[in-house]
Amino acid sequence: MSADDVDDVSEMGPVDYLVLEFPGDRMTGEGLSRLLDLVDRHIIRVLDLAFLRKEADGTVTVLEIADLDGDGELDLAVFGGASSGLLDEGDLREAAAALRPNSSAGVVVYENLWAAPLATALRRNGARVVAGGRIPPEDLLASLEAAEAAAS
């Protein structure tokens, strides 16, 4: 994707990123069918996709899109051109800094297409996002358990 691929940024949905760490070389490609399903159903649009490997000594390598599960087929061929330019070397260094030694990671930047009509309508009325974030599942579970305990 390039700037030419976006008719009007004001029509885009929110853009998020995920850095998903895998211990060792255990990127099996198991979640790829779920990612493809989200793309096929126009829930998200993958803007950038990269893979990293951090060695025991801290050396980081950017991996080529490849056959992750070893079945002889390029699992990620559909994302071969997913490079909008949003994800740069500095972003990859920052993602790598969060990784433990002897791990691999996938970094994905994606547009939330499902939210584009809402975001567009709100922007047209002068609304703007002033804060946002993610609640990690562990924190959500802890909060729900605490609320349940308090209610008992």
GROMACS .gro file of C-alpha atoms in nm, residues 4-127:
model
  124
    4ASP     CA    1  -0.171   0.655  -0.382
    5ASP     CA    2  -0.367   0.350  -0.265
    6VAL     CA    3  -0.564   0.555  -0.013
    7ASP     CA    4  -0.819   0.783  -0.176
    8ASP     CA    5  -0.881   0.981   0.138
    9VAL     CA    6  -0.722   0.917   0.477
   10SER     CA    7  -1.032   1.068   0.639
   11GLU     CA    8  -1.221   0.760   0.515
   12MET     CA    9  -0.986   0.512   0.686
   13GLY     CA   10  -1.057   0.315   0.999
   14PRO     CA   11  -0.826   0.320   1.300
   15VAL     CA   12  -0.482   0.170   1.240
   16ASP     CA   13  -0.330  -0.062   1.500
   17TYR     CA   14  -0.022  -0.277   1.533
   18LEU     CA   15   0.064  -0.598   1.712
   19VAL     CA   16   0.402  -0.748   1.799
   20LEU     CA   17   0.352  -1.119   1.861
   21GLU     CA   18   0.641  -1.302   2.026
   22PHE     CA   19   0.703  -1.673   1.980
   23PRO     CA   20   0.954  -1.866   2.192
   24GLY     CA   21   1.245  -1.997   1.984
   25ASP     CA   22   1.150  -2.072   1.627
   26ARG     CA   23   0.792  -2.176   1.700
   27MET     CA   24   0.624  -1.959   1.437
   28THR     CA   25   0.415  -2.239   1.291
   29GLY     CA   26   0.185  -2.027   1.080
   30GLU     CA   27  -0.112  -2.168   1.272
   31GLY     CA   28  -0.277  -1.827   1.312
   32LEU     CA   29  -0.239  -1.730   0.948
   33SER     CA   30  -0.574  -1.877   0.846
   34ARG     CA   31  -0.738  -1.652   1.108
   35LEU     CA   32  -0.553  -1.347   0.977
   36LEU     CA   33  -0.653  -1.433   0.620
   37ASP     CA   34  -1.013  -1.479   0.732
   38LEU     CA   35  -1.018  -1.129   0.883
   39VAL     CA   36  -0.879  -0.988   0.559
   40ASP     CA   37  -1.118  -1.190   0.340
   41ARG     CA   38  -1.417  -1.070   0.543
   42HIS     CA   39  -1.297  -0.707   0.514
   43ILE     CA   40  -1.265  -0.669   0.890
   44ILE     CA   41  -0.902  -0.560   0.864
   45ARG     CA   42  -0.657  -0.461   0.593
   46VAL     CA   43  -0.293  -0.558   0.649
   47LEU     CA   44  -0.077  -0.255   0.582
   48ASP     CA   45   0.260  -0.395   0.692
   49LEU     CA   46   0.383  -0.737   0.796
   50ALA     CA   47   0.734  -0.824   0.913
   51PHE     CA   48   0.905  -1.106   1.098
   52LEU     CA   49   1.200  -1.083   1.334
   53ARG     CA   50   1.435  -1.323   1.511
   54LYS     CA   51   1.629  -1.225   1.824
   55GLU     CA   52   1.928  -1.446   1.904
   56ALA     CA   53   2.066  -1.525   2.250
   57ASP     CA   54   2.333  -1.256   2.206
   58GLY     CA   55   2.070  -0.993   2.119
   59THR     CA   56   2.139  -0.993   1.744
   60VAL     CA   57   1.820  -0.921   1.551
   61THR     CA   58   1.746  -1.044   1.200
   62VAL     CA   59   1.453  -0.939   0.984
   63LEU     CA   60   1.319  -1.261   0.831
   64GLU     CA   61   1.187  -1.304   0.482
   65ILE     CA   62   0.823  -1.397   0.434
   66ALA     CA   63   0.846  -1.773   0.398
   67ASP     CA   64   0.704  -2.116   0.458
   68LEU     CA   65   0.656  -2.099   0.835
   69ASP     CA   66   0.506  -2.442   0.892
   70GLY     CA   67   0.745  -2.632   0.664
   71ASP     CA   68   0.477  -2.777   0.434
   72GLY     CA   69   0.652  -2.653   0.120
   73GLU     CA   70   0.404  -2.374   0.048
   74LEU     CA   71   0.462  -2.004   0.106
   75ASP     CA   72   0.213  -1.943   0.382
   76LEU     CA   73   0.247  -1.568   0.359
   77ALA     CA   74   0.266  -1.522  -0.017
   78VAL     CA   75  -0.063  -1.332  -0.005
   79PHE     CA   76   0.109  -1.072   0.216
   80GLY     CA   77   0.427  -1.055   0.008
   81GLY     CA   78   0.362  -0.693  -0.090
   82ALA     CA   79   0.226  -0.577   0.247
   83SER     CA   80   0.454  -0.281   0.294
   84SER     CA   81   0.290   0.058   0.329
   85GLY     CA   82   0.600   0.225   0.462
   86LEU     CA   83   0.440   0.285   0.802
   87LEU     CA   84   0.664   0.020   0.959
   88ASP     CA   85   1.026   0.130   0.933
   89GLU     CA   86   1.363   0.019   1.068
   90GLY     CA   87   1.316   0.222   1.386
   91ASP     CA   88   0.983   0.051   1.452
   92LEU     CA   89   1.142  -0.290   1.398
   93ARG     CA   90   1.426  -0.201   1.639
   94GLU     CA   91   1.168  -0.095   1.897
   95ALA     CA   92   0.972  -0.418   1.846
   96ALA     CA   93   1.292  -0.621   1.877
   97ALA     CA   94   1.379  -0.446   2.204
   98ALA     CA   95   1.060  -0.588   2.356
   99LEU     CA   96   1.154  -0.945   2.260
  100ARG     CA   97   1.325  -1.195   2.481
  101PRO     CA   98   1.648  -1.353   2.354
  102ASN     CA   99   1.597  -1.672   2.149
  103SER     CA  100   1.256  -1.569   2.024
  104SER     CA  101   1.085  -1.479   1.699
  105ALA     CA  102   0.811  -1.227   1.632
  106GLY     CA  103   0.556  -1.121   1.380
  107VAL     CA  104   0.481  -0.750   1.352
  108VAL     CA  105   0.158  -0.654   1.181
  109VAL     CA  106   0.016  -0.307   1.113
  110TYR     CA  107  -0.349  -0.317   1.012
  111GLU     CA  108  -0.645  -0.093   0.943
  112ASN     CA  109  -0.969  -0.174   1.123
  113LEU     CA  110  -1.199  -0.168   0.819
  114TRP     CA  111  -1.502  -0.253   1.033
  115ALA     CA  112  -1.465   0.083   1.210
  116ALA     CA  113  -1.405   0.296   0.899
  117PRO     CA  114  -1.771   0.402   0.843
  118LEU     CA  115  -1.808   0.503   1.209
  119ALA     CA  116  -1.474   0.686   1.216
  120THR     CA  117  -1.557   0.867   0.890
  121ALA     CA  118  -1.898   0.980   1.017
  122LEU     CA  119  -1.751   1.101   1.345
  123ARG     CA  120  -1.468   1.291   1.172
  124ARG     CA  121  -1.719   1.464   0.944
  125ASN     CA  122  -1.890   1.594   1.257
  126GLY     CA  123  -1.565   1.725   1.404
  127ALA     CA  124  -1.491   1.439   1.642
   0.00000   0.00000   0.00000
